[in-house]
Coordinates of C-alpha atoms in Angstrom, one line a residue:
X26 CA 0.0 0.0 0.0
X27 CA 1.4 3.2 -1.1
X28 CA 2.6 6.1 1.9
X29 CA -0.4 8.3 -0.3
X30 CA -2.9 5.8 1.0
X31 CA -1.8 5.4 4.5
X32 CA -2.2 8.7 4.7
X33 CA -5.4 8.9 3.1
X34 CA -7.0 6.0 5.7
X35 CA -6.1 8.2 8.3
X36 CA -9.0 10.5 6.8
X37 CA -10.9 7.7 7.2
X38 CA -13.0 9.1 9.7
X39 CA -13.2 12.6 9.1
X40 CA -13.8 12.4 5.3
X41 CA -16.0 9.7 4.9
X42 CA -19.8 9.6 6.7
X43 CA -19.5 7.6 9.9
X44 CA -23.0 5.9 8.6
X45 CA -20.5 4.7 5.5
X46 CA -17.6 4.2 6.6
X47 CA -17.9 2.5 10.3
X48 CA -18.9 -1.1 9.3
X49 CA -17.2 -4.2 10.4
X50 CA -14.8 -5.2 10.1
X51 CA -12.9 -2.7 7.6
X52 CA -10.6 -4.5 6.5
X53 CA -8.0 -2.4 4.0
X54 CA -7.6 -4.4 0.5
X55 CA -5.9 -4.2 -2.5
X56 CA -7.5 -7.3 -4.7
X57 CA -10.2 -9.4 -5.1
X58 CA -10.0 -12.4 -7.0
X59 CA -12.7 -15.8 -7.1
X60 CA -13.6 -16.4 -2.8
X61 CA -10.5 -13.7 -1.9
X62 CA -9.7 -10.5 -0.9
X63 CA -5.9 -9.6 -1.0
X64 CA -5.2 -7.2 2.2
X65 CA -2.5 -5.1 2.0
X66 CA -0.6 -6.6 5.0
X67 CA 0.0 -9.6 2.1
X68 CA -2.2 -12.0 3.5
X69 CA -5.1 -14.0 1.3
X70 CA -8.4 -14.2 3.2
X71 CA -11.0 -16.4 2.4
X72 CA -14.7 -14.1 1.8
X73 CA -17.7 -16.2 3.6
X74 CA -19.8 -12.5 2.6
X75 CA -19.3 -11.9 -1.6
X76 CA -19.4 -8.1 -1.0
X77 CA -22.7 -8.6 1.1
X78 CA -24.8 -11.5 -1.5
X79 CA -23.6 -9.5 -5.0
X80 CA -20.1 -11.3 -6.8
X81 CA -22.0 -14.9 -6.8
X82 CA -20.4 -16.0 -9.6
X83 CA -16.9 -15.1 -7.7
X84 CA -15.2 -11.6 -7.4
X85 CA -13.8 -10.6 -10.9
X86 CA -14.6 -13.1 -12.9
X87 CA -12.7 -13.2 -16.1
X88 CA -15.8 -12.9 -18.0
X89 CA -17.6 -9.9 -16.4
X90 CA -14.4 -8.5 -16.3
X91 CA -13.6 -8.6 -20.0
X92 CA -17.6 -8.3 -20.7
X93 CA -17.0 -4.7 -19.0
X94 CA -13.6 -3.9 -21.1
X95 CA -15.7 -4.4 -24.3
X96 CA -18.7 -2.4 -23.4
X97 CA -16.4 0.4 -22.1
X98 CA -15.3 1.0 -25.8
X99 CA -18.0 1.7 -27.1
X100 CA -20.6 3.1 -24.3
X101 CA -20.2 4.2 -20.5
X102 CA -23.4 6.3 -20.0
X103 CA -26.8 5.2 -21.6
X104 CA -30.2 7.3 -20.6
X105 CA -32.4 4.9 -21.8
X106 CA -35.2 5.7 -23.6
X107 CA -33.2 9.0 -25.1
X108 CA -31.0 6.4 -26.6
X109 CA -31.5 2.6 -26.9
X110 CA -28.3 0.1 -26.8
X111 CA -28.1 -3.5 -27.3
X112 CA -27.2 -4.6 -23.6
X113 CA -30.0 -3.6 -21.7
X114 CA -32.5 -5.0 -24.7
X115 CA -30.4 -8.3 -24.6
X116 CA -30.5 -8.4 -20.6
X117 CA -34.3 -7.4 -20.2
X118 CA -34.4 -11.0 -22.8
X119 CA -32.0 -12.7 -20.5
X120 CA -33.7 -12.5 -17.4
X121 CA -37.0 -13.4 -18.7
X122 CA -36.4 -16.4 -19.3
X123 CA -35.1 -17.4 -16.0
X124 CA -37.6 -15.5 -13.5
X125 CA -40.7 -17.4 -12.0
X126 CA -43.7 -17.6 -13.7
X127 CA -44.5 -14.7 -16.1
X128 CA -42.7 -11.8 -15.0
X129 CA -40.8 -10.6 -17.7
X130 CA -40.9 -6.7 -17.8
X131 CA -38.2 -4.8 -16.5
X132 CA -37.7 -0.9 -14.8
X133 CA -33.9 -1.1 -14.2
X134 CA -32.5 0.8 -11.1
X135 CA -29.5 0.9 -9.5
X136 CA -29.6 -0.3 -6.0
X137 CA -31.9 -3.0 -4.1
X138 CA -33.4 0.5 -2.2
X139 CA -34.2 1.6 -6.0
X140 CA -35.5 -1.9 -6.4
X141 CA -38.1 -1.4 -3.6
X142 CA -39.2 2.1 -4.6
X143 CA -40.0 1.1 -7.7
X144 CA -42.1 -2.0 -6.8
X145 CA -44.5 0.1 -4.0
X146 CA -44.8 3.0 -6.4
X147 CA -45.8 0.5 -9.3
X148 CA -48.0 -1.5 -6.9
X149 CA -50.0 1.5 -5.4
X150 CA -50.1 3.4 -9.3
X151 CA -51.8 0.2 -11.1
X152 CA -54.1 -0.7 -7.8
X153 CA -55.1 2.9 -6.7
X154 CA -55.1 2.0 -3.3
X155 CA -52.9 3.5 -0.5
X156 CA -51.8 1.1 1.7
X157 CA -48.7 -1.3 1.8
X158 CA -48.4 -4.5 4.5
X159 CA -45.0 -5.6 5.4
X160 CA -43.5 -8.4 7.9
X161 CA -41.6 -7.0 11.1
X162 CA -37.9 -8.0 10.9
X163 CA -37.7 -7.3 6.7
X164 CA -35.4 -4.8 5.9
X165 CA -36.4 -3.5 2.2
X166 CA -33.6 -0.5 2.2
X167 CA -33.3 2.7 4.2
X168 CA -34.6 5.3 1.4
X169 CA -37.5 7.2 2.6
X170 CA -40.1 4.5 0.9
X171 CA -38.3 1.8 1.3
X172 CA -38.1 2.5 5.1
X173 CA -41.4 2.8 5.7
X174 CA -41.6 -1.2 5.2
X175 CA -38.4 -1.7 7.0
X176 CA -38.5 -2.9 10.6
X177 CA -35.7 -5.6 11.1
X178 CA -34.2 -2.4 13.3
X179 CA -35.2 0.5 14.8
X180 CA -32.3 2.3 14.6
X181 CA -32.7 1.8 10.8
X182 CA -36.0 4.5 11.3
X183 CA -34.8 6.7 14.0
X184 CA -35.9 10.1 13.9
X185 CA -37.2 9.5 10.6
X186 CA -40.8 9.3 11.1
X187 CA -41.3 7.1 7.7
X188 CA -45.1 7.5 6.9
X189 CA -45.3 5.4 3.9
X190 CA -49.1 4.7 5.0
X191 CA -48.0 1.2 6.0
X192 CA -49.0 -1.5 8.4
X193 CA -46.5 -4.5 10.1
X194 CA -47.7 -8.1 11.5
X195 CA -45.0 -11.0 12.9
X196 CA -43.1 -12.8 10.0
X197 CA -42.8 -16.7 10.5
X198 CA -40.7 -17.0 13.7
X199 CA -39.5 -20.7 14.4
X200 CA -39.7 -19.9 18.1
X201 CA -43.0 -19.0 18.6
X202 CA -44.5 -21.6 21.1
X203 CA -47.7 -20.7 19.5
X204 CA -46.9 -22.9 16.6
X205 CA -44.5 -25.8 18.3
X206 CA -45.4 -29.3 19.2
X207 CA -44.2 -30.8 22.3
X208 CA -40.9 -31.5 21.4
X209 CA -40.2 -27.6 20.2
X210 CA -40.9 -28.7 16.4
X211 CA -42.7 -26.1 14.4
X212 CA -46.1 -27.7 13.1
X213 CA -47.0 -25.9 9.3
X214 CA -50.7 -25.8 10.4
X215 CA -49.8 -24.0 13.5
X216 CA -48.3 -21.4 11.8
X217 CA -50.4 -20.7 8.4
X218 CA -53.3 -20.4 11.6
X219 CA -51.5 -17.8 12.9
X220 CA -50.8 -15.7 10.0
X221 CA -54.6 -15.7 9.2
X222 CA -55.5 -14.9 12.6
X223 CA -52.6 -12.0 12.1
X224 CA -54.2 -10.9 9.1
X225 CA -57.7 -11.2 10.5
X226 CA -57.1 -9.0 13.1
X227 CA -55.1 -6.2 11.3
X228 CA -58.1 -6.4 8.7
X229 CA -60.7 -5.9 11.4
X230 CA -58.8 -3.2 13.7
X231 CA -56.6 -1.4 11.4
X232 CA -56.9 -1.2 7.4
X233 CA -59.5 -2.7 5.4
X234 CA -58.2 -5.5 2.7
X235 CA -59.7 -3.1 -0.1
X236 CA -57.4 -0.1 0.7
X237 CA -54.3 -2.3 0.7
X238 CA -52.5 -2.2 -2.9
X239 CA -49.4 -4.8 -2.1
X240 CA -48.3 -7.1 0.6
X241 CA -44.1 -7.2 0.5
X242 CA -41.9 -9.3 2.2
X243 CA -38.5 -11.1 2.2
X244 CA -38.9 -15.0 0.9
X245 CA -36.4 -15.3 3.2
X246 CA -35.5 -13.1 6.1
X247 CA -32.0 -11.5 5.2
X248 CA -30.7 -8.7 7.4
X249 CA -33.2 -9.9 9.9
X250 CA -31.5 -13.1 11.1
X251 CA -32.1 -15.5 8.1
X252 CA -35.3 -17.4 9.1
X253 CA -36.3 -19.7 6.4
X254 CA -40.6 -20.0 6.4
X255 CA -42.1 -23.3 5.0
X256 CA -43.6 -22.8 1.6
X257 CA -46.7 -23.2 2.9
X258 CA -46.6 -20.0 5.1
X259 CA -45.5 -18.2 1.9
X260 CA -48.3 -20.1 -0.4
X261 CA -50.9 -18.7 2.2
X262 CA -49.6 -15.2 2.0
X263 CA -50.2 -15.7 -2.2
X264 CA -53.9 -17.0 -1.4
X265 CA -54.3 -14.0 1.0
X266 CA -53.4 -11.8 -1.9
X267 CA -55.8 -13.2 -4.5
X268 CA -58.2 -13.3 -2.3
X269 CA -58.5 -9.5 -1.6
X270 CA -56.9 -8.4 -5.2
X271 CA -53.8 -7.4 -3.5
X272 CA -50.6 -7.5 -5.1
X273 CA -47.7 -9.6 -3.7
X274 CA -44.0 -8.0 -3.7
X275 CA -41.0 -10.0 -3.2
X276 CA -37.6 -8.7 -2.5
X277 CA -35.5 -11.0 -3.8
X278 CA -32.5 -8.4 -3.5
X279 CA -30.6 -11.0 -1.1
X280 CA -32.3 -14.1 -2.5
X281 CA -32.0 -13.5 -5.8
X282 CA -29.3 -15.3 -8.6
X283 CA -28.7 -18.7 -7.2
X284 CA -27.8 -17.7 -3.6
X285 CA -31.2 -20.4 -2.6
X286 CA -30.0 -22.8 -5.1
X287 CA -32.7 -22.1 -7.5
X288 CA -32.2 -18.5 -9.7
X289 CA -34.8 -17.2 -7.3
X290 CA -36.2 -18.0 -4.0
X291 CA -39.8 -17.9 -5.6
X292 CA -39.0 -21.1 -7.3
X293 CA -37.5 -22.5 -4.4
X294 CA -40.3 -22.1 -2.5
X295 CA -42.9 -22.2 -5.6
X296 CA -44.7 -19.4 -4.9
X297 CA -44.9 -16.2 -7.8
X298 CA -45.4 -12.6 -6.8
X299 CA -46.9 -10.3 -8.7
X300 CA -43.9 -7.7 -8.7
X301 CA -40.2 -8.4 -8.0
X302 CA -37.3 -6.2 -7.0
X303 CA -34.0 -7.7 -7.7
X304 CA -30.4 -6.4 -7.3
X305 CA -27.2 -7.6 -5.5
X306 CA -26.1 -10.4 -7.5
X307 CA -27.6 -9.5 -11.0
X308 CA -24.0 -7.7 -12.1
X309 CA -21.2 -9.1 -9.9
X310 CA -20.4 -5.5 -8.3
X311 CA -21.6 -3.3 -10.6
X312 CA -25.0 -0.9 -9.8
X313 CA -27.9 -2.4 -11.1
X314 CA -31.1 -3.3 -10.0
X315 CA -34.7 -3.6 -11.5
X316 CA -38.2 -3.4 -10.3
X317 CA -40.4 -6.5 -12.1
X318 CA -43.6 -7.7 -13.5
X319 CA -45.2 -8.8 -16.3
X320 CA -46.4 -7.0 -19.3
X321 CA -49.5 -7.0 -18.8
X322 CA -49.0 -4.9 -15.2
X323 CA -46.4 -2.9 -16.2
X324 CA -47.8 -1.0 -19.1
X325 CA -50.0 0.3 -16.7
X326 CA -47.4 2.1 -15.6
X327 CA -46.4 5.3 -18.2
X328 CA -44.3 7.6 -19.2
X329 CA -42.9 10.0 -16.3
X330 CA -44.8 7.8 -13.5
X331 CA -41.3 6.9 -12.6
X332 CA -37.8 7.5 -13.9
X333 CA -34.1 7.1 -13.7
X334 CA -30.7 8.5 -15.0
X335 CA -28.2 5.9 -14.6
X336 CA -30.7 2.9 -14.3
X337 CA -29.6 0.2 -16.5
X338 CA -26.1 1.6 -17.2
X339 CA -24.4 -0.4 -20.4
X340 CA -21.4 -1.5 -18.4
X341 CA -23.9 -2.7 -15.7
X342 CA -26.2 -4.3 -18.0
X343 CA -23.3 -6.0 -19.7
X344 CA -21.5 -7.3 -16.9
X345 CA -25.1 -8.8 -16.2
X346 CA -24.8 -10.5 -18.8
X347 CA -22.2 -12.0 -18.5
X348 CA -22.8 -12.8 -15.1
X349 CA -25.9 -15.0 -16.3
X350 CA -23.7 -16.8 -18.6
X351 CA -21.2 -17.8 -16.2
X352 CA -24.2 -19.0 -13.7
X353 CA -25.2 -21.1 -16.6
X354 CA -21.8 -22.9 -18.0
X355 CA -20.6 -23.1 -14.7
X356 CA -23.4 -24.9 -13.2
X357 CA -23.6 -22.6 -9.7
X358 CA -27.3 -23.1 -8.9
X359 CA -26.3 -26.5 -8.5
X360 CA -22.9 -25.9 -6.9
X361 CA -25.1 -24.0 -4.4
X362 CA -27.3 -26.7 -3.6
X363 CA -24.6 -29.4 -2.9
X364 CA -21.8 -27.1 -1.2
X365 CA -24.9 -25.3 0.7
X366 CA -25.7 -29.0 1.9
X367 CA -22.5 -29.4 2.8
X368 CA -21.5 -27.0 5.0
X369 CA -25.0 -27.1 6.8
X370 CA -24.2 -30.9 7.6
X371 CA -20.6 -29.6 9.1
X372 CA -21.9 -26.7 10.5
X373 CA -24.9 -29.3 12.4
X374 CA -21.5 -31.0 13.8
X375 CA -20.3 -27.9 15.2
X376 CA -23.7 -27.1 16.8
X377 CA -23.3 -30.5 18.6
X378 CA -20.1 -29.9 19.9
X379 CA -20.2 -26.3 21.0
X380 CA -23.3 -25.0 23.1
X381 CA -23.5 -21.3 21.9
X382 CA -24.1 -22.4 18.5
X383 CA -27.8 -22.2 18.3
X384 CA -29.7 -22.7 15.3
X385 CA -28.7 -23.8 11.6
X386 CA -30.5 -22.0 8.9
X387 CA -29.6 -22.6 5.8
X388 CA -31.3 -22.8 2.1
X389 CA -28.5 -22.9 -0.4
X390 CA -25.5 -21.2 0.2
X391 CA -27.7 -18.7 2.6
X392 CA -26.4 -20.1 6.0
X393 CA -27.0 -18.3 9.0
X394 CA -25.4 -19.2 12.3
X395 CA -27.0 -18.4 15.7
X396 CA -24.8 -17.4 18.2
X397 CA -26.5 -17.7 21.7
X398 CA -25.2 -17.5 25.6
X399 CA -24.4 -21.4 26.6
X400 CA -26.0 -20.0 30.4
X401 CA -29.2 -18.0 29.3
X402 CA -29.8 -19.3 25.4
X403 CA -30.3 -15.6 24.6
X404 CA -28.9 -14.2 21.5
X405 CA -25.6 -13.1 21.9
X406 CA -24.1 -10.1 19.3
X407 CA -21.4 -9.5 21.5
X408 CA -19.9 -12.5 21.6
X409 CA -20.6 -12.8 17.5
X410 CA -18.4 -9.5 16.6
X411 CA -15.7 -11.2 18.5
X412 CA -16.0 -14.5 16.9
X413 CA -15.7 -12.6 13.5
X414 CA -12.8 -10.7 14.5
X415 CA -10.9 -13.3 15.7
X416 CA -12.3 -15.5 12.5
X417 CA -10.7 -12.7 10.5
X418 CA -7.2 -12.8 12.4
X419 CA -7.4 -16.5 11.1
X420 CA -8.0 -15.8 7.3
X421 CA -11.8 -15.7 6.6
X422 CA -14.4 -12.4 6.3
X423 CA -17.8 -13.5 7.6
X424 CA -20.9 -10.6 8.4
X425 CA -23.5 -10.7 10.6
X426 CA -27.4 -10.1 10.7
X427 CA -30.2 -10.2 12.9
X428 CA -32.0 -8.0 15.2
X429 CA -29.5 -8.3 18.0
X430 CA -26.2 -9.1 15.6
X431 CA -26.0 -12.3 17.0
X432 CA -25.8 -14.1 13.5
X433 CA -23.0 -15.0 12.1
X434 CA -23.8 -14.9 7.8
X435 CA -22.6 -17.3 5.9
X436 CA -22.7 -15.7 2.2
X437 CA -19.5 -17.4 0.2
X438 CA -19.5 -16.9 -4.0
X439 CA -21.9 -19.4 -5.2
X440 CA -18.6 -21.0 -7.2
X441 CA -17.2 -22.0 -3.3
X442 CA -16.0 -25.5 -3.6
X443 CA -16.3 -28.0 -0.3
X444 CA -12.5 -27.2 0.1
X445 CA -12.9 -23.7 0.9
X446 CA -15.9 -24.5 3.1
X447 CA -13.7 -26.7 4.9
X448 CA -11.1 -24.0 5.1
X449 CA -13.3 -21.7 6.3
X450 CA -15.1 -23.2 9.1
X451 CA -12.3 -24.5 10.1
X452 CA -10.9 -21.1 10.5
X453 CA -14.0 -20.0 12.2
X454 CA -14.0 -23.3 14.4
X455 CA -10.9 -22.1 15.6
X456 CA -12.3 -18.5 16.4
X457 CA -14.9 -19.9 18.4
X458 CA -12.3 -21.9 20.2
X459 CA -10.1 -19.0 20.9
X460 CA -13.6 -17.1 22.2
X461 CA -14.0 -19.9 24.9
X462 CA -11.0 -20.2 26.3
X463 CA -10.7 -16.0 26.6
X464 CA -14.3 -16.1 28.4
X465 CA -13.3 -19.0 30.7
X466 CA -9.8 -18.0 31.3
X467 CA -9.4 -14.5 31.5
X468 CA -6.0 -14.6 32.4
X469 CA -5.6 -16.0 28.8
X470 CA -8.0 -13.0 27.6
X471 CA -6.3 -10.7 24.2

């Protein structure tokens, strides 16, 4: 690293927002390559987090690289619609033909938060109703909209006062005794009961079905501690919507481009919204995002009801595809479902050995690991940022999620073979090792 940038780190804190800038664990790099970031104290560390769920098919991939040379020679800025280009026609092609059912129109964005905006604006224009129902513990984006459907923290909203018109009931939570059997195993019945009961009551007390445009929720709870709902809890959710003519949103942000083994988590779980916000993993690092539906809904939706700049940039929409390509010819929706598999049946052997490894989530290569207290079995987020820093000091870059932090996320490029994995937990095996012994001997401690 060159004496300019040292000096330029040192800014770190005064030049860059604290709200950017003071993530964990800030690790300084000078190279990504396949599952690695190069750190500029020469060591290789293995990255359990693909920039957050976006270089699935592996950090610069020879193809999206050289798919973004070419497109830089001939175009860098494209305002579609004032001009028209051959990448975002082929993409908008592309993707139809691997999204769930018949969604196959496309308003391209740049971020997830874009994503969002675009599907509740969309959803309240073609329905002409107000109000939006979300799940408490989604996180949908922190843009004005988009928070207003957000609740996985509070912080997230704090002194923002989003009024989005919106209501919140319980998302599927695997520890509600309300829907276990005697030996703590969650019964489906239980559970759809209790999200028509949910609905029943916020229908009764607090918005009438006919005023509600969309219901929009995560197929999967990301940021919120990665709870994986039975398809029939999401099935019910689609029968809810026909039922009252409401449209269902997904944000498959997170979920999206093999990270549930399946190109989307609506296939996974067999269940097709009506509208779809996708991002993250559609363009290996570039910004791109895109609100979708099919034709048929989104032509109701004209001309200056909604617009973008930069949305579908050329670069972005070529590195796409490219992206696409290599998720085909390399086979990673399967290579998700067999290494997903097994590092869950690992990780289940670490839960058995060490006591403050709660649950196992996993669906694909979307693995969360609880971390609780061994004494208490409460969540634990303390004792998870120093599991990840001391996983770090051994050669791997996991994140964390859930309301309290206390899950360790398990997000690897979907191209991770079962070496890595075994490198990786090994490393992290090792963390929670070193963790022990400094809370039971102190003397040890740092």
């Amino acid at each position: 690293m060159s004496q300019d940038w040292n000096h330029l780190r040192e800014k770190l804190a005064t030049r860059l927002a604290p709200s950017m800038a003071k993530d964990h664990p800030n690790l300084p790099v000078v190279k990504e390559e396949g599952c690695y970031y190069y750190g500029v104290d020469g060591r290789k560390y293995l990255d359990f987090t693909s920039g957050i769920a976006v270089t699935n098919v592996g950090h610069r991939h020879p193809k999206v690289v050289e798919a973004i040379k070419e497109a830089a020679d001939s175009l860098t800025h494209g305002p579609i619609g004032v001009i028209q280009y051959e990448s975002i026609l082929r993409l908008a092609d592309e993707l139809a033909e691997v999204l769930p059912g018949d969604l196959d129109c496309f308003f391209f964005a740049n971020s997830g938060t874009e994503a969002i905006e675009g599907a509740l604006k969309l959803a309240k224009f073609v329905t002409k109703r107000p109000y939006i129902v979300s799940f408490t513990g989604c996180f949908h984006g922190r843009t004005q909209g988009a928070l207003s459907v957000s609740t996985s923290k509070s912080k997230y909203r704090k002194f923002l006062q989003p009024n989005g018109l919106t209501y919140q009931i319980p998302y599927f939570n695997p520890y509600d005794p309300r829907i276990l059997d005697e030996s703590g195993i969650v019964v489906e019945a239980k559970a759809i009961d209790l999200l028509e009961e949910d609905f029943t009551k916020l229908f009764k007390y607090h918005v009438s079905p006919e005023e509600v445009a969309a219901i929009i929720l995560e197929p999967v709870l990301g940021e919120g501690g990665y709870i994986i709902p039975p398809a029939s809890w999401l099935k019910k959710i689609r029968e809810i919507c026909d039922r009252h003519q409401m449209l269902l949103i997904f944000d498959e942000v997170q979920t999206g481009f093999g990270r549930t083994g399946e190109w989307f988590a609506a296939q996974t779980f067999g269940v097709t919204p009506d509208i779809m916000a996708i991002a993250k993993g559609i363009a290996s690092g570039l910004p791109l995002s895109a609100t979708v539906a099919n034709h048929t809904l989104m032509q109701q939706w004209p001309l200056g009801s909604h617009g973008t700049t930069f949305g579908g940039n050329p670069l972005a929409c070529s590195a796409a595809l490219a992206t696409v390509e290599v998720m085909k010819e390399e086979h990673l929706l399967d290579n998700a479902k067999v290494v997903g598999a097994y590092a869950r049946e690992r990780l289940n052997k670490m839960k058995n050995q060490y006591e403050m490894i709660g649950n196992v989530r996993s669906v694909g290569l979307m693995i969360g690991i609880e971390i609780i207290n061994e004494k208490t079995n409460k969540a634990d987020g303390e004792a998870v940022l120093r599991i990840l820093d001391l996983a770090l000091k051994e050669g791997v870059l996991f994140y964390l999620c859930g309301n309290e932090g206390e899950v360790i996320r398990m997000i690897p490029p979907l191209s991770v073979t079962k070496q890595q994995v075994d490198d990786g937990l090994n490393m992290l095996e090792k963390a929670i090792v070193t963790y022990l012994e400094e809370k039971y001997q102190p003397s040890n401690n740092r």
